[in-house]
mmCIF file of C-alpha atoms and ligand atoms in Angstrom:
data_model
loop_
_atom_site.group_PDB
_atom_site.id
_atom_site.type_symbol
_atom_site.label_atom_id
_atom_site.label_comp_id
_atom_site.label_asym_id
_atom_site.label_seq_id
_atom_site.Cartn_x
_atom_site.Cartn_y
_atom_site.Cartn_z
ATOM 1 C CA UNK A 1 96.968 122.247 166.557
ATOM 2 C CA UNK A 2 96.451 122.735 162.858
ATOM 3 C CA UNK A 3 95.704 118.949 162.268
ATOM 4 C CA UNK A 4 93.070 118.598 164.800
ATOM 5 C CA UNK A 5 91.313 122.049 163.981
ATOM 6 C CA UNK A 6 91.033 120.208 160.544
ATOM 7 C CA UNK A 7 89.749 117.152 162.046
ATOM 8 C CA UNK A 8 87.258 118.678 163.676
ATOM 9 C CA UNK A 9 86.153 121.286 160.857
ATOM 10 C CA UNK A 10 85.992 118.238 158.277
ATOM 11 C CA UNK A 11 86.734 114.477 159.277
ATOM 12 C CA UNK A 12 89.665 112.936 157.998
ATOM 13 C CA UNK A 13 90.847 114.518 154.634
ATOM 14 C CA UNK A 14 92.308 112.157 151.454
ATOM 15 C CA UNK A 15 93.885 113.192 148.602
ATOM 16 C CA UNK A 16 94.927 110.119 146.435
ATOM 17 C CA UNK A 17 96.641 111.617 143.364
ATOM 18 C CA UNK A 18 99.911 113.501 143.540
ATOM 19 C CA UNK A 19 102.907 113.562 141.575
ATOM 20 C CA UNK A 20 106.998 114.257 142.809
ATOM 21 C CA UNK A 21 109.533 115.349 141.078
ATOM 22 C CA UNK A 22 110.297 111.536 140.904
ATOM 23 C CA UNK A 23 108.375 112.023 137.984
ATOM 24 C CA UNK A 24 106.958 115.301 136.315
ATOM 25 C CA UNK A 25 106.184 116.992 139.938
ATOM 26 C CA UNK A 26 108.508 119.848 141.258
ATOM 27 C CA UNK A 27 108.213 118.780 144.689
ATOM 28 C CA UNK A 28 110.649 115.712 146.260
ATOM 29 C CA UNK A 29 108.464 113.374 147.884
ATOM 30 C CA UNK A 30 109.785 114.563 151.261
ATOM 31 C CA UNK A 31 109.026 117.971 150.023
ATOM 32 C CA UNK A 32 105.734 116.327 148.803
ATOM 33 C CA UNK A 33 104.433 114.740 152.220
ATOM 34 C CA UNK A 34 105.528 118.695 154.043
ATOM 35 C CA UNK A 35 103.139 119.930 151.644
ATOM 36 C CA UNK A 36 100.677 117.613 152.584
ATOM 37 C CA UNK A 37 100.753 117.823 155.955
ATOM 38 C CA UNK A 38 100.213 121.484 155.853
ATOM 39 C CA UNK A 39 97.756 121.500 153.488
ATOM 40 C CA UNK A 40 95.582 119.692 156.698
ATOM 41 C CA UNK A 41 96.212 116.007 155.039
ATOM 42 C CA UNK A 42 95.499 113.184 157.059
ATOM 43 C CA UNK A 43 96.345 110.651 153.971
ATOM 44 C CA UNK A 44 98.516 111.234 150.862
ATOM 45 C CA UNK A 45 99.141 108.581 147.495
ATOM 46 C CA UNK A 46 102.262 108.942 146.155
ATOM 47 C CA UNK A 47 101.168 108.786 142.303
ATOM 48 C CA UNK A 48 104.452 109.226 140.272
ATOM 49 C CA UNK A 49 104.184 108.587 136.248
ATOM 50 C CA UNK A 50 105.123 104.655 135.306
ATOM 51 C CA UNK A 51 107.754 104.504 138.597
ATOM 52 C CA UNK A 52 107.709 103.653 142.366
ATOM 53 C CA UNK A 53 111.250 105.294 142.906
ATOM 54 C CA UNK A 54 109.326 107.878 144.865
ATOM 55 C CA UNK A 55 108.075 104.876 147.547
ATOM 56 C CA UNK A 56 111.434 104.470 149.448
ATOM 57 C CA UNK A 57 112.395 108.043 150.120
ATOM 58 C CA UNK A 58 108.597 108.156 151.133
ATOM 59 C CA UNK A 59 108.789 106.168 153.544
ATOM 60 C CA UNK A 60 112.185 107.827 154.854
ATOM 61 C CA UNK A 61 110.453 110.958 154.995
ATOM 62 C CA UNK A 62 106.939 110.333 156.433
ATOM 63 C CA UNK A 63 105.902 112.587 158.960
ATOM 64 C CA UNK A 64 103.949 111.123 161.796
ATOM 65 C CA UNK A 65 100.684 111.016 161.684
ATOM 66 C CA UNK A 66 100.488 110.673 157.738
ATOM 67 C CA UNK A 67 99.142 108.062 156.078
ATOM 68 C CA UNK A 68 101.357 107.309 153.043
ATOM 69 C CA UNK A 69 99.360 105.098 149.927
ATOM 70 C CA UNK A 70 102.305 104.009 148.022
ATOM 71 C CA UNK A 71 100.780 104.344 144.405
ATOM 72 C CA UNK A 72 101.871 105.194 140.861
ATOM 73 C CA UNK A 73 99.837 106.222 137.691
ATOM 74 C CA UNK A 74 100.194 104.057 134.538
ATOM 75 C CA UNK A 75 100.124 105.296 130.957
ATOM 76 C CA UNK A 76 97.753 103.494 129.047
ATOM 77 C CA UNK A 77 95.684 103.634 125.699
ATOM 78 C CA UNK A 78 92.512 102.760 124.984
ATOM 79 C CA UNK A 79 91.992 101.133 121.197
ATOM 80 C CA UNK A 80 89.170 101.969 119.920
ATOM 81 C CA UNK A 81 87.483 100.304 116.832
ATOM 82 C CA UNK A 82 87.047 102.822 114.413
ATOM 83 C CA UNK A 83 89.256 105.856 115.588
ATOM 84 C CA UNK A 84 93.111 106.129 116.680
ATOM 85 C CA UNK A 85 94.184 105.353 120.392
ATOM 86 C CA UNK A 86 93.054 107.200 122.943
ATOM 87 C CA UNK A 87 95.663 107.874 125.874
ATOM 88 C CA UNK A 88 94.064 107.356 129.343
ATOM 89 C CA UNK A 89 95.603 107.492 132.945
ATOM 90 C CA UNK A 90 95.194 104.274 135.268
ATOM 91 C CA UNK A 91 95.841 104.898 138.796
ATOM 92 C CA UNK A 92 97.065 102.089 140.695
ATOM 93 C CA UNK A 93 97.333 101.833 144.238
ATOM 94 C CA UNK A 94 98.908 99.053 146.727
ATOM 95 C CA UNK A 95 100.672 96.763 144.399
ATOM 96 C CA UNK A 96 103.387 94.642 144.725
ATOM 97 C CA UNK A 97 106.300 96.785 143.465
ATOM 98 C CA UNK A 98 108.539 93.788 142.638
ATOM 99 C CA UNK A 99 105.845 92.035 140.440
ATOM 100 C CA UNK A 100 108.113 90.725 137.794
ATOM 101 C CA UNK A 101 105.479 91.503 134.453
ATOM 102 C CA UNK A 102 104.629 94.818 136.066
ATOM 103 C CA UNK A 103 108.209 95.817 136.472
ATOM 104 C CA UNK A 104 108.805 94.867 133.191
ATOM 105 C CA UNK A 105 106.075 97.404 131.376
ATOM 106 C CA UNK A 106 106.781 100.251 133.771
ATOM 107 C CA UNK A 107 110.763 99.810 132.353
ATOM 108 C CA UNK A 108 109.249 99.755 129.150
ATOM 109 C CA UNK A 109 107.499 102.572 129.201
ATOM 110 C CA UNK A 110 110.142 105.051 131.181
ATOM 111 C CA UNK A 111 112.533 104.099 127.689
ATOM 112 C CA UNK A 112 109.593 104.923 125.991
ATOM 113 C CA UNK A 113 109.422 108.013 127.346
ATOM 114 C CA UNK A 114 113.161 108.565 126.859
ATOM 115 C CA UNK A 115 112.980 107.729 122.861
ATOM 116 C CA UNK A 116 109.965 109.691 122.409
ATOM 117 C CA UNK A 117 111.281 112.990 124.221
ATOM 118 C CA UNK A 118 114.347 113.002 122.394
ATOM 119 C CA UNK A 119 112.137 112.877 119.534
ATOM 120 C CA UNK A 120 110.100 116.023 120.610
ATOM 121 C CA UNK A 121 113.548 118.177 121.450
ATOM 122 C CA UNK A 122 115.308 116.905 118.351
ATOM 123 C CA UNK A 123 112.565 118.070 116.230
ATOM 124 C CA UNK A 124 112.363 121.341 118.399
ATOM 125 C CA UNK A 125 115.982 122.065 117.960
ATOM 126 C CA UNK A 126 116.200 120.980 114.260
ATOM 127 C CA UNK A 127 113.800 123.888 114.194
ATOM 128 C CA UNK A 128 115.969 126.611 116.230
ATOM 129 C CA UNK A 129 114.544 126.561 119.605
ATOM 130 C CA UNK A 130 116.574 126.565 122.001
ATOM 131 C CA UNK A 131 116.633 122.936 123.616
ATOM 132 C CA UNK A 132 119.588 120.238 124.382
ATOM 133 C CA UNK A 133 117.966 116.768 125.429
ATOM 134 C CA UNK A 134 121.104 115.924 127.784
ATOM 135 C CA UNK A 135 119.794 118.574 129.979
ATOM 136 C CA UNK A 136 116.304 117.707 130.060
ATOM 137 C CA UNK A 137 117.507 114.318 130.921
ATOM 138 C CA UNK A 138 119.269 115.577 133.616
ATOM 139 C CA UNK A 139 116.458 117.370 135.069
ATOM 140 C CA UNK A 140 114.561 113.738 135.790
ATOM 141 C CA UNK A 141 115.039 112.545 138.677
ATOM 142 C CA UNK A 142 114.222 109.018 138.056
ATOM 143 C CA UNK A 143 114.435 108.984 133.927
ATOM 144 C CA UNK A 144 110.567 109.840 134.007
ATOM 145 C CA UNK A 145 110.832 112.721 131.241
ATOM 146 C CA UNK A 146 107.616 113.723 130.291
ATOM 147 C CA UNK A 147 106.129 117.232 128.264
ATOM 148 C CA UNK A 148 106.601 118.997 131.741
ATOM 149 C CA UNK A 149 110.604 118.794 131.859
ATOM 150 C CA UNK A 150 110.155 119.679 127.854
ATOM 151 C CA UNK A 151 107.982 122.911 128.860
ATOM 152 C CA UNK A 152 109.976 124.029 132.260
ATOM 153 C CA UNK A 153 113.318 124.250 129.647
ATOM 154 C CA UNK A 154 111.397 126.268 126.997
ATOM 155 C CA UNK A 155 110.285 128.371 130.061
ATOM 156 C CA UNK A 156 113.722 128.648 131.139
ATOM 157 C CA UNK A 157 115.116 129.509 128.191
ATOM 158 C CA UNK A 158 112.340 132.352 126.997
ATOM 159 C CA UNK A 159 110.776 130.549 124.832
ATOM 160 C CA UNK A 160 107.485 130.369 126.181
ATOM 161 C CA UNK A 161 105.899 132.661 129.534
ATOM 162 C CA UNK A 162 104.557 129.833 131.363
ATOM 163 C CA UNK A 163 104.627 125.454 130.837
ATOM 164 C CA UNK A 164 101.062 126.313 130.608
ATOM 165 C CA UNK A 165 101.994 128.051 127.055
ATOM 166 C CA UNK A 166 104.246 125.619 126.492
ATOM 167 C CA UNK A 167 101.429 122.896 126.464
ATOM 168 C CA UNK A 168 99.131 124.956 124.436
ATOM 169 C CA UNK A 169 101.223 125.911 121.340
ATOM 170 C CA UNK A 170 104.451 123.610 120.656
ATOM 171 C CA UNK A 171 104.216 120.902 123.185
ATOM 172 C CA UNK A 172 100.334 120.666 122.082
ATOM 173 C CA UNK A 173 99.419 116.847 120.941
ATOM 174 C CA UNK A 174 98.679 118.756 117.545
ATOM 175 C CA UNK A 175 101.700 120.416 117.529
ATOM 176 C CA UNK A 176 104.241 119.358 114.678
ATOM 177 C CA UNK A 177 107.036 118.740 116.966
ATOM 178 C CA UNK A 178 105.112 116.444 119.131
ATOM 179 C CA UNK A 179 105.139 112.249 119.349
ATOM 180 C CA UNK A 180 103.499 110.027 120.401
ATOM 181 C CA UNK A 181 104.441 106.969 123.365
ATOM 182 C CA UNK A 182 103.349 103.452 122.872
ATOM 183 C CA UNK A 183 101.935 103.204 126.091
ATOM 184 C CA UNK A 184 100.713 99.872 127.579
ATOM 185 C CA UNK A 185 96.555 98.894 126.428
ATOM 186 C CA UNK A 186 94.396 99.877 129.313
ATOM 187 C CA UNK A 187 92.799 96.333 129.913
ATOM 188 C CA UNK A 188 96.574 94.560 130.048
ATOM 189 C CA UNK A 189 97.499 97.377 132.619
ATOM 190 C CA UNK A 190 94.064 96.895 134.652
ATOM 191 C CA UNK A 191 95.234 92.858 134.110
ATOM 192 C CA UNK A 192 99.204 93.603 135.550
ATOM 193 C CA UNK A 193 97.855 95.888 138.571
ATOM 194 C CA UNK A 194 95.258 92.980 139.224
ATOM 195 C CA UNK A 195 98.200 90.505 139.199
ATOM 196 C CA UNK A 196 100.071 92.473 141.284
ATOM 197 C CA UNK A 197 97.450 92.835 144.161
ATOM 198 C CA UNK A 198 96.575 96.512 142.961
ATOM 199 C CA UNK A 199 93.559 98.568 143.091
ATOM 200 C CA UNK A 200 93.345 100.121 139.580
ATOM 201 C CA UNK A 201 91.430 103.218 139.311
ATOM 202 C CA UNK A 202 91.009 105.040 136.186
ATOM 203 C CA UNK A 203 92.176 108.839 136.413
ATOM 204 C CA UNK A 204 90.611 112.102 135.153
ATOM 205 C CA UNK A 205 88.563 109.810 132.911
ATOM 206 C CA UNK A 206 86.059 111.985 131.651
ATOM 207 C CA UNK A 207 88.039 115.697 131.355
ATOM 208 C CA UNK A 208 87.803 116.811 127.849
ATOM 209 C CA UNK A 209 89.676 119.486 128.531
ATOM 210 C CA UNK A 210 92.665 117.369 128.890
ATOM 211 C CA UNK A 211 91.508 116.112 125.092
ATOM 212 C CA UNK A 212 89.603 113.081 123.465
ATOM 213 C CA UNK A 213 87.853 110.627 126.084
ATOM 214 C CA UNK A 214 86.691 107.233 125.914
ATOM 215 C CA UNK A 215 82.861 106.703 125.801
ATOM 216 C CA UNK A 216 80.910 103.962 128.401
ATOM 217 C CA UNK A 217 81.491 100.686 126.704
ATOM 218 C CA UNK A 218 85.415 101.371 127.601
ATOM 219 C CA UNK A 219 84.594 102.255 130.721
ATOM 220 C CA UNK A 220 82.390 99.161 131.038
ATOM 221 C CA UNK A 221 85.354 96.832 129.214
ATOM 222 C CA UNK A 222 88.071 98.212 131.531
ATOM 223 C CA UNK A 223 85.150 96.836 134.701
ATOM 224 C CA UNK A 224 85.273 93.796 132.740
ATOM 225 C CA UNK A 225 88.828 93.539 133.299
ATOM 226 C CA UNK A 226 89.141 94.633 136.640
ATOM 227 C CA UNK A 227 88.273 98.282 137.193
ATOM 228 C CA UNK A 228 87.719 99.101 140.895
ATOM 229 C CA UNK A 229 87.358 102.591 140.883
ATOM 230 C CA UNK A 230 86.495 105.889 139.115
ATOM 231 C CA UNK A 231 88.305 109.106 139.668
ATOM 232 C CA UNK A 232 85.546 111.415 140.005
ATOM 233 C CA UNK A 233 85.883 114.880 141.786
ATOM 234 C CA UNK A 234 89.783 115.915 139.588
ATOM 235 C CA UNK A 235 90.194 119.646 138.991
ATOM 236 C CA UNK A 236 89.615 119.051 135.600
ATOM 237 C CA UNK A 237 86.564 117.648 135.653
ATOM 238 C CA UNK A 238 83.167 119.785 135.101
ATOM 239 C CA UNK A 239 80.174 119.177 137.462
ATOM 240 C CA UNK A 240 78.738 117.706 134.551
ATOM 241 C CA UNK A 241 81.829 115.335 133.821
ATOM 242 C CA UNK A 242 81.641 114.547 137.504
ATOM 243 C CA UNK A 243 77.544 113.872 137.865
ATOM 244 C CA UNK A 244 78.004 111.132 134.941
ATOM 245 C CA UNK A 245 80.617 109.257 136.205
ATOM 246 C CA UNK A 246 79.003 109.288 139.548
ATOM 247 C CA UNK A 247 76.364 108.046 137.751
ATOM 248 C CA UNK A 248 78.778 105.072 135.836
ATOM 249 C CA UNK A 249 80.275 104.048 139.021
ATOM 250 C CA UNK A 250 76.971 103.269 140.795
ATOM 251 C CA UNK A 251 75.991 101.392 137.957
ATOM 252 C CA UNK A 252 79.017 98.785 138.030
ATOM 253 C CA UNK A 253 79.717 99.026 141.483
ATOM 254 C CA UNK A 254 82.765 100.772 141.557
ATOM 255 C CA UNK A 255 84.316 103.253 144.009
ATOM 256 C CA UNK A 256 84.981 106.582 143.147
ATOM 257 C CA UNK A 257 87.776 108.994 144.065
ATOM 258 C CA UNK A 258 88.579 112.678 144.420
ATOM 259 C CA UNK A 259 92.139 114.179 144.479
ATOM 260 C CA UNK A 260 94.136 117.349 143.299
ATOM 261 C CA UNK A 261 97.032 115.849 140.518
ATOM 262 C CA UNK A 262 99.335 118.072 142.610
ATOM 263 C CA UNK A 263 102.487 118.511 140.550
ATOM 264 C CA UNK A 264 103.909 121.240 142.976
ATOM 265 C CA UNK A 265 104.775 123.903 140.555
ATOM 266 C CA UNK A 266 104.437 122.759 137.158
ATOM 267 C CA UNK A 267 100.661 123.165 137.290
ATOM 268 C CA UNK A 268 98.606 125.634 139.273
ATOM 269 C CA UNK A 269 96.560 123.310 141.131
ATOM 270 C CA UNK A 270 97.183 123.105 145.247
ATOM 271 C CA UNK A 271 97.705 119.384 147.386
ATOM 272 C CA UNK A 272 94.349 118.435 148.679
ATOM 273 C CA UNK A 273 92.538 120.707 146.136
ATOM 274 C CA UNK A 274 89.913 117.837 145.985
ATOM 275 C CA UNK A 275 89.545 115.038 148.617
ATOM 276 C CA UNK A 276 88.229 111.251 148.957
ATOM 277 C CA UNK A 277 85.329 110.278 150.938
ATOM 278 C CA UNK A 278 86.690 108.121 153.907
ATOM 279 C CA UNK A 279 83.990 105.641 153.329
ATOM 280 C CA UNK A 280 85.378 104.890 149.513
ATOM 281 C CA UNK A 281 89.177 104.983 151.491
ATOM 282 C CA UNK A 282 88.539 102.163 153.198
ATOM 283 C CA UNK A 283 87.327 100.318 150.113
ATOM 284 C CA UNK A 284 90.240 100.965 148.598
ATOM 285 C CA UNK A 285 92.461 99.822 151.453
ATOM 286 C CA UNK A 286 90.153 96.250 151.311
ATOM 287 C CA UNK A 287 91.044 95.608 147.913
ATOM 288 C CA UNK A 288 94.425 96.285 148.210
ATOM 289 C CA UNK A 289 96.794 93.242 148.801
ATOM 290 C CA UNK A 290 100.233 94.104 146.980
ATOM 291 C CA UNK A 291 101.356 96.119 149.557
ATOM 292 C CA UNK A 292 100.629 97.726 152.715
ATOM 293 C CA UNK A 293 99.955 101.868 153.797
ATOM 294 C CA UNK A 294 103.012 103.201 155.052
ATOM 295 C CA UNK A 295 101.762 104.441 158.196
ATOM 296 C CA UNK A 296 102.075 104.903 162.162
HETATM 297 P P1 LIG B 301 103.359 113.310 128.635
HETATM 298 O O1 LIG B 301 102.990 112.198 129.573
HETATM 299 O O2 LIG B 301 104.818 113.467 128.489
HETATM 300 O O3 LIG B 301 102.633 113.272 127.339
HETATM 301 O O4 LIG B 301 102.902 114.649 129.346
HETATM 302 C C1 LIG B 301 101.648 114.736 129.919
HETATM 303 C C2 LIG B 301 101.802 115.245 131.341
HETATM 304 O O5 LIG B 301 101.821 116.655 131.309
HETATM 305 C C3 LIG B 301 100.637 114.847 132.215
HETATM 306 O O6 LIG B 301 101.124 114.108 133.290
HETATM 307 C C4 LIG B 301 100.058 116.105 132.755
HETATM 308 O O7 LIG B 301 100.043 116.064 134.141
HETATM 309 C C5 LIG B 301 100.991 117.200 132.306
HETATM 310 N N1 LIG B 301 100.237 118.300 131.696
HETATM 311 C C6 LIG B 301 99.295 118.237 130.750
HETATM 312 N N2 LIG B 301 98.841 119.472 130.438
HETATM 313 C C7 LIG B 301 99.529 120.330 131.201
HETATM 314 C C8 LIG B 301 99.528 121.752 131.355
HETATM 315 N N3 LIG B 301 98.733 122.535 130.627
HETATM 316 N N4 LIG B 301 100.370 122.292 132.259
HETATM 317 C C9 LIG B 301 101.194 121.505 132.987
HETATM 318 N N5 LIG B 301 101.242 120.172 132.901
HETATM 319 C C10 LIG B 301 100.423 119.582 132.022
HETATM 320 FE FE1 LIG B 302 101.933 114.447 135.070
HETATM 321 FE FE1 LIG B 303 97.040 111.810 134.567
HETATM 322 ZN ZN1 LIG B 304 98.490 112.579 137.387
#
């Protein structure tokens, strides 16, 4: 009953960014796809931080009548010529999860993440907070430990009143505790998704609040290497932020995207809290060829 009211109030309703406790979400993936479906979702991507470990018990756990993308979110860096890197977000959707380069990076950059963290807590707890890294560890699912598992144990242990906080003062990428990942160059990640029959799609690519951005002529090299879309209506993105890379995508040709970034819990933000036009959808499905919508 609740479904179809939906239909009927709004068409079919998309939200192609979401994140499971696979990675730095809260929520399981089947916990994920309940959310989904109550939140009135027709179609749900599975977007989990350098990792597809969330696609299988997807797929065990898809209710019917929702569309599954199976999808991830690569971190990346942009180089630019005069200034240090600049981390950016490539969303990448219907690839070929057994891809043998792209398997490679994405094990390369969950280590990454592993050396880097322990960096982050062993600097935190050199300087008396109250963090062991073998828990934190623990707490990822899949070996995926990013800031959030950092922030949920300060939370846990007092140290801070929210992850929120947590990300503002000593998880802050000005913070003196905090380090740095070598994550993979955006145009060899646009490449490997390419390679793999993926649609890459570059995330939350204009939301200063989330720090520095990247100006056109990346946008307009990352095209050059394969861009097909633009993730446009994000909840941290300003109508402003939004108009111009409206703007961007009509000038290369690219299809844009809107979705929430759910990460259940460890951010504020609900599942379907912004929503993809069907229309772009089905672009997306046409350039897909790595793998197929897990589906009825
Ligand atoms: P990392 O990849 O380990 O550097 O951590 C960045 C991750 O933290 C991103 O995936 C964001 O989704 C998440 N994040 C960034 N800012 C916040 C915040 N203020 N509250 C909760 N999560 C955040
Ligand atoms: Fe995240
Ligand atoms: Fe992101
Ligand atoms: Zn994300």
């Amino acid at each position: 009953m609740h479904r179809r009211s939906v239909r009927q109030g709004g068409g079919v309703r998309i939200d192609l960014h979401t994140h499971s406790s696979v990675s730095d979400g809260t929520d399981t993936p089947a916990a994920l796809l309940s959310a989904a479906l109550a939140a009135g979702l027709d179609v749900v991507a599975l977007t989990d931080h350098d990792t597809t470990a969330g696609w299988g018990p997807a797929e065990a756990a898809r209710p019917p009548g929702l569309t599954v993308v199976p999808g991830m979110e690569l971190s990346c860096r942009w180089f630019p010529a005069d200034e240090p890197p600049i981390s950016v977000h490539l969303l990448a959707y219907l690839f070929d999860p057994l891809h043998p380069a792209f398997v490679a990076e994405r094990a390369r950059l969950r280590e990454e993440r592993l050396t880097r963290g322990e960096r982050i807590v062993t600097a935190l707890a050199a300087a008396g907070h109250p963090v062991v890294w073998e828990q934190i560890v623990e707490r990822s699912a899949g070996g995926v430990v990013g800031r959030p598992h950092i922030a949920r144990a300060l939370l846990e242990a007092g140290v801070v009143a929210s992850v929120d906080e947590a990300f503002g003062t000593l998880l802050h990428h000005r913070s003196p505790y905090y380090a740095a990942k070598a994550d993979t160059d955006v145009l060899d990640g646009i490449t490997l998704v390419r390679a793999a029959g993926g649609v890459p799609v570059f995330a939350h690519g204009r939301a200063r609040s989330r720090g520095r951005v990247v100006g056109d002529a990346a946008i307009a090299a990352m095209v050059e290497a394969g861009l097909v879309g633009l993730e446009v209506d994000h909840p941290d993105h300003t109508p402003e932020e939004r108009a111009h890379l409206r703007g961007l995508a009509d000038a290369h040709g690219l299809l844009t995207t809107g979705s929430s970034d759910y990460h259940g819990t460890n951010k504020l933000t609900p599942i379907g809290a912004c929503t993809t036009d069907p229309a772009q959808y089905e672009a997306l499905l046409a350039a897909g060829t790595g793998t197929a919508v897990l589906a009825d």
